[in-house]
XYZ file of C-alpha atoms in Angstrom:
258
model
C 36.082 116.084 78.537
C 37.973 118.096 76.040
C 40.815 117.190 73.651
C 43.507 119.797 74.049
C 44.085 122.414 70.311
C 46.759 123.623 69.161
C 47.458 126.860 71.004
C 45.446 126.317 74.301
C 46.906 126.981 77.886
C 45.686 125.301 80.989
C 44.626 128.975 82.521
C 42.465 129.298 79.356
C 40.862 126.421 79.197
C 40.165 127.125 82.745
C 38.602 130.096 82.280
C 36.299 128.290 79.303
C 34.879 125.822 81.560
C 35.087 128.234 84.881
C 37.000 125.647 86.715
C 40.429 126.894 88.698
C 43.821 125.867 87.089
C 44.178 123.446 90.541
C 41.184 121.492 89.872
C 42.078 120.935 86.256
C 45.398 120.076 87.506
C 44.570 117.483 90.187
C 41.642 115.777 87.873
C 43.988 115.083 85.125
C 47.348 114.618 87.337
C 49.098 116.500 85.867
C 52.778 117.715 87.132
C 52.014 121.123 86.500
C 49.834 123.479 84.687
C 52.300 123.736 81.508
C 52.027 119.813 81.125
C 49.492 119.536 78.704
C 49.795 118.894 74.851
C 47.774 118.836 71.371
C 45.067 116.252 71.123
C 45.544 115.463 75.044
C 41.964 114.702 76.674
C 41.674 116.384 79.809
C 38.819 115.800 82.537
C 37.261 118.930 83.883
C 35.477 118.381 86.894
C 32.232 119.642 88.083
C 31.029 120.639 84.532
C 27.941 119.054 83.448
C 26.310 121.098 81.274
C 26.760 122.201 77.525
C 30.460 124.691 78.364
C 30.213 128.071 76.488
C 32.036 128.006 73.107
C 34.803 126.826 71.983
C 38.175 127.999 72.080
C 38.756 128.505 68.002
C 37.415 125.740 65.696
C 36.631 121.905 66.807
C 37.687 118.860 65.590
C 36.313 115.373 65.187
C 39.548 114.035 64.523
C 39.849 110.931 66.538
C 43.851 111.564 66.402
C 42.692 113.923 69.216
C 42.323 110.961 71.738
C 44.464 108.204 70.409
C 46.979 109.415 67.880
C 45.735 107.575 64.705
C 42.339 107.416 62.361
C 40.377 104.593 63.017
C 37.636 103.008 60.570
C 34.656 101.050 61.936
C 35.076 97.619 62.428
C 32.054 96.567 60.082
C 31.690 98.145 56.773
C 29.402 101.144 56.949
C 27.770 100.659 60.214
C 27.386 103.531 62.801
C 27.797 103.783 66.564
C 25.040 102.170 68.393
C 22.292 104.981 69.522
C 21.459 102.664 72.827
C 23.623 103.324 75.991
C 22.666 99.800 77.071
C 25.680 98.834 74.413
C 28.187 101.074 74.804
C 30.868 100.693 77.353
C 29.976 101.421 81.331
C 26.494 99.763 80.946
C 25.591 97.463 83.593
C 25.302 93.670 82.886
C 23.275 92.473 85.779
C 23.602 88.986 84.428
C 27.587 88.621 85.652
C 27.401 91.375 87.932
C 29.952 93.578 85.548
C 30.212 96.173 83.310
C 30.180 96.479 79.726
C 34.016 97.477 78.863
C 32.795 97.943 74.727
C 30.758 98.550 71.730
C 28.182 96.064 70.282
C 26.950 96.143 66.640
C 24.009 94.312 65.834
C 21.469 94.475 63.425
C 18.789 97.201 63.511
C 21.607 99.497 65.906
C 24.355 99.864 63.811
C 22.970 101.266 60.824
C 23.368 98.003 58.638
C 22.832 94.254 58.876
C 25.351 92.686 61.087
C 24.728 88.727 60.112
C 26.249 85.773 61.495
C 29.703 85.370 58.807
C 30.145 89.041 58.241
C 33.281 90.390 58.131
C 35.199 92.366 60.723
C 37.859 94.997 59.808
C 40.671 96.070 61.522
C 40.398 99.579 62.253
C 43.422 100.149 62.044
C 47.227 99.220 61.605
C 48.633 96.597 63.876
C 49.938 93.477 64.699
C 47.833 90.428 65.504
C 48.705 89.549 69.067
C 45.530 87.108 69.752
C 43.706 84.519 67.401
C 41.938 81.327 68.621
C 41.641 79.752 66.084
C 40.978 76.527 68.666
C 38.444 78.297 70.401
C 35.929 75.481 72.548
C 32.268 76.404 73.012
C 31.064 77.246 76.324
C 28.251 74.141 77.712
C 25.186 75.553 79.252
C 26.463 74.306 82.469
C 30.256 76.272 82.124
C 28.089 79.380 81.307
C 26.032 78.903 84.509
C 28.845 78.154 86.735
C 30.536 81.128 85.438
C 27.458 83.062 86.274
C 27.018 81.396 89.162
C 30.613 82.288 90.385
C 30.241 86.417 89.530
C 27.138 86.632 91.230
C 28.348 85.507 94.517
C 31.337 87.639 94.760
C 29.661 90.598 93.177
C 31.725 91.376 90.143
C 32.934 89.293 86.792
C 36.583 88.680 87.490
C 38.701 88.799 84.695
C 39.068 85.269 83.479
C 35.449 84.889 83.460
C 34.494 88.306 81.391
C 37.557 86.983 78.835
C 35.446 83.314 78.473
C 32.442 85.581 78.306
C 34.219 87.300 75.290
C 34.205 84.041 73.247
C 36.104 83.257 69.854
C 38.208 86.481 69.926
C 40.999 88.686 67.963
C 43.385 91.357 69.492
C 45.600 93.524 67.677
C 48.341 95.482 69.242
C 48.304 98.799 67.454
C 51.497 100.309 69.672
C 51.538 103.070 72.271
C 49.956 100.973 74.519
C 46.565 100.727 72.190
C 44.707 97.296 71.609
C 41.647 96.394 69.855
C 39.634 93.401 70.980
C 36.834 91.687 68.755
C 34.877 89.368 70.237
C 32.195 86.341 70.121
C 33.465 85.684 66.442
C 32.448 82.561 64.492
C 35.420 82.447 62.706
C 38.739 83.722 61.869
C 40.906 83.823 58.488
C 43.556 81.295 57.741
C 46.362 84.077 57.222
C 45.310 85.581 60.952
C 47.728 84.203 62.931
C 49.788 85.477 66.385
C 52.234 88.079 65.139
C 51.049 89.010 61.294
C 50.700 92.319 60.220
C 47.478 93.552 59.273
C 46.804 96.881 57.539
C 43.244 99.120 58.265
C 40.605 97.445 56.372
C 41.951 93.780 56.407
C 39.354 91.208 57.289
C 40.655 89.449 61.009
C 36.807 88.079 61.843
C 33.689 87.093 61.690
C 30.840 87.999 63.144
C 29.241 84.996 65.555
C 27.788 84.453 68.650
C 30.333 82.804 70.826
C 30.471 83.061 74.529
C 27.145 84.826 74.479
C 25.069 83.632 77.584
C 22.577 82.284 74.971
C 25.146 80.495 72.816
C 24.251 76.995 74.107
C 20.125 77.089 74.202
C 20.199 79.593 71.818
C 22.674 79.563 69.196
C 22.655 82.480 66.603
C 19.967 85.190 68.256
C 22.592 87.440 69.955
C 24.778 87.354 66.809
C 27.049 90.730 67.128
C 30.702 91.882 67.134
C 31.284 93.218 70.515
C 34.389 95.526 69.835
C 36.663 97.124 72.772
C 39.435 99.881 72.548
C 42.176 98.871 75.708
C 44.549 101.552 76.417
C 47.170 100.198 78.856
C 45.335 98.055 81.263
C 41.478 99.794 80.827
C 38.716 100.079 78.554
C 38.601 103.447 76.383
C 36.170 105.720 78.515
C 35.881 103.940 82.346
C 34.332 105.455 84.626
C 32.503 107.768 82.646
C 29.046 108.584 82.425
C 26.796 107.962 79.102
C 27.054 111.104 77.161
C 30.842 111.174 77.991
C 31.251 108.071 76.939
C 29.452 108.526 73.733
C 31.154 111.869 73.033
C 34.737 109.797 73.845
C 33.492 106.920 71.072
C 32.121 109.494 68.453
C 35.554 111.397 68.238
C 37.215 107.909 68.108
C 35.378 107.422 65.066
C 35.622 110.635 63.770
C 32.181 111.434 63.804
C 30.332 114.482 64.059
C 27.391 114.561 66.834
C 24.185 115.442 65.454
C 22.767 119.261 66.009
C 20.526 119.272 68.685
C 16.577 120.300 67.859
């Protein structure tokens, strides 16, 4: 992947990556080879190792991939350093993907306790609360498992009762965040109230988990997705792409290799 600077030309970044201008032009569909603009992530095929420098200075800046600055959703944590909870990781137990990021305790760089708050990461409008959210039995949870297993994948309405208790916000250009398997949500969050980056619209719980009815509070986590149009931020790509996609969300800077 690389997010398109100020300056660059398809032919160039070519060159960079030594891919032809055709490849680059059928992997990102593109109408032609001047169609590209600032902050625009392009795919470039074939490459899998470390590309030779950089055109001129890099970025972090996560307006490179979705045109706005985004905070964490819990106060000080980091991103996850285990693939198994970052989006693309197989769940074997619904026969599905993972479509986001999880933040529990002793991952994300700070406690993440049932009842702590979750923050929107940026501004938006509140376009999902259940606030009458009903608890999945032990028996729903098995049918439901029951159900993906024998046709092979999670369909949708199952993976959303997976989700739990849950909170979108619409943040425009096509851009949602999901937070899921809350335990609660504030009395002011309600369908079609603005929130501002920072604002508290959950709390951290357990809901929908597929302990949640034996087990009630061990797989207490925020599981937090980024939707643009009708995907998951980063399908279809493989771990370190996907990290590298989530870490300039973010705005954070990898760490130096040894």
């Amino acid at each position: 992947m690389y997010a398109v600077e100020d300056g660059d030309v398809l032919g160039v970044i070519a060159d960079l990556f030594g891919v032809t201008i055709d490849a680059l032009v059928e992997a990102n569909d593109l109408p032609d080879e001047t169609s590209i603009a600032v902050g625009q992530l392009l795919i470039i095929p074939g490459v899998t190792a470390t590309p030779r420098p950089s055109l001129g200075p890099t970025t972090t800046s996560n307006a490179n991939l979705l045109g706005m600055h985004l905070i964490m959703p819990i106060a000080g944590a980091c991103l996850t350093p285990s693939d198994d909870q970052m989006p693309n990781a197989p769940r074997e137990y619904r026969s599905g993907i993972h479509e986001g990021v999880d933040f529990f305790t002793s991952y994300a760089c700070v406690d993440v306790p049932k009842g702590l708050p979750e923050l929107a990461v940026a501004d938006g409008t509140i376009i999902r609360a259940d606030r009458d959210y009903r608890a999945l039995t032990q028996a729903q949870i098995e049918q439901l498992q029951a159900e993906s297993a024998a046709q092979g994948f999670t369909s949708a309405g199952t993976l959303d009762k997976f989700r739990g208790r849950q909170v979108w916000i619409d943040h425009e250009n096509g851009i949602v965040t999901r937070y899921s398997h809350l335990d609660g949500i504030p009395r002011e969050v309600q369908v079609g109230v603005e929130v501002k980056q920072g604002d508290i619209v959950g709390y951290v719980g357990d809901s929908g988990t597929p302990g949640s009815a034996t087990n009630p509070d061990f797989e207490i986590h925020l599981h937090f997705e980024i939707r643009v149009g009708d995907t998951f931020l980063g399908a279809g790509l493989d771990p370190a792409e996907t990290r590298a996609v989530y870490e300039a969300v973010f705005g954070i800077t990898p760490a130096a290799a040894p």
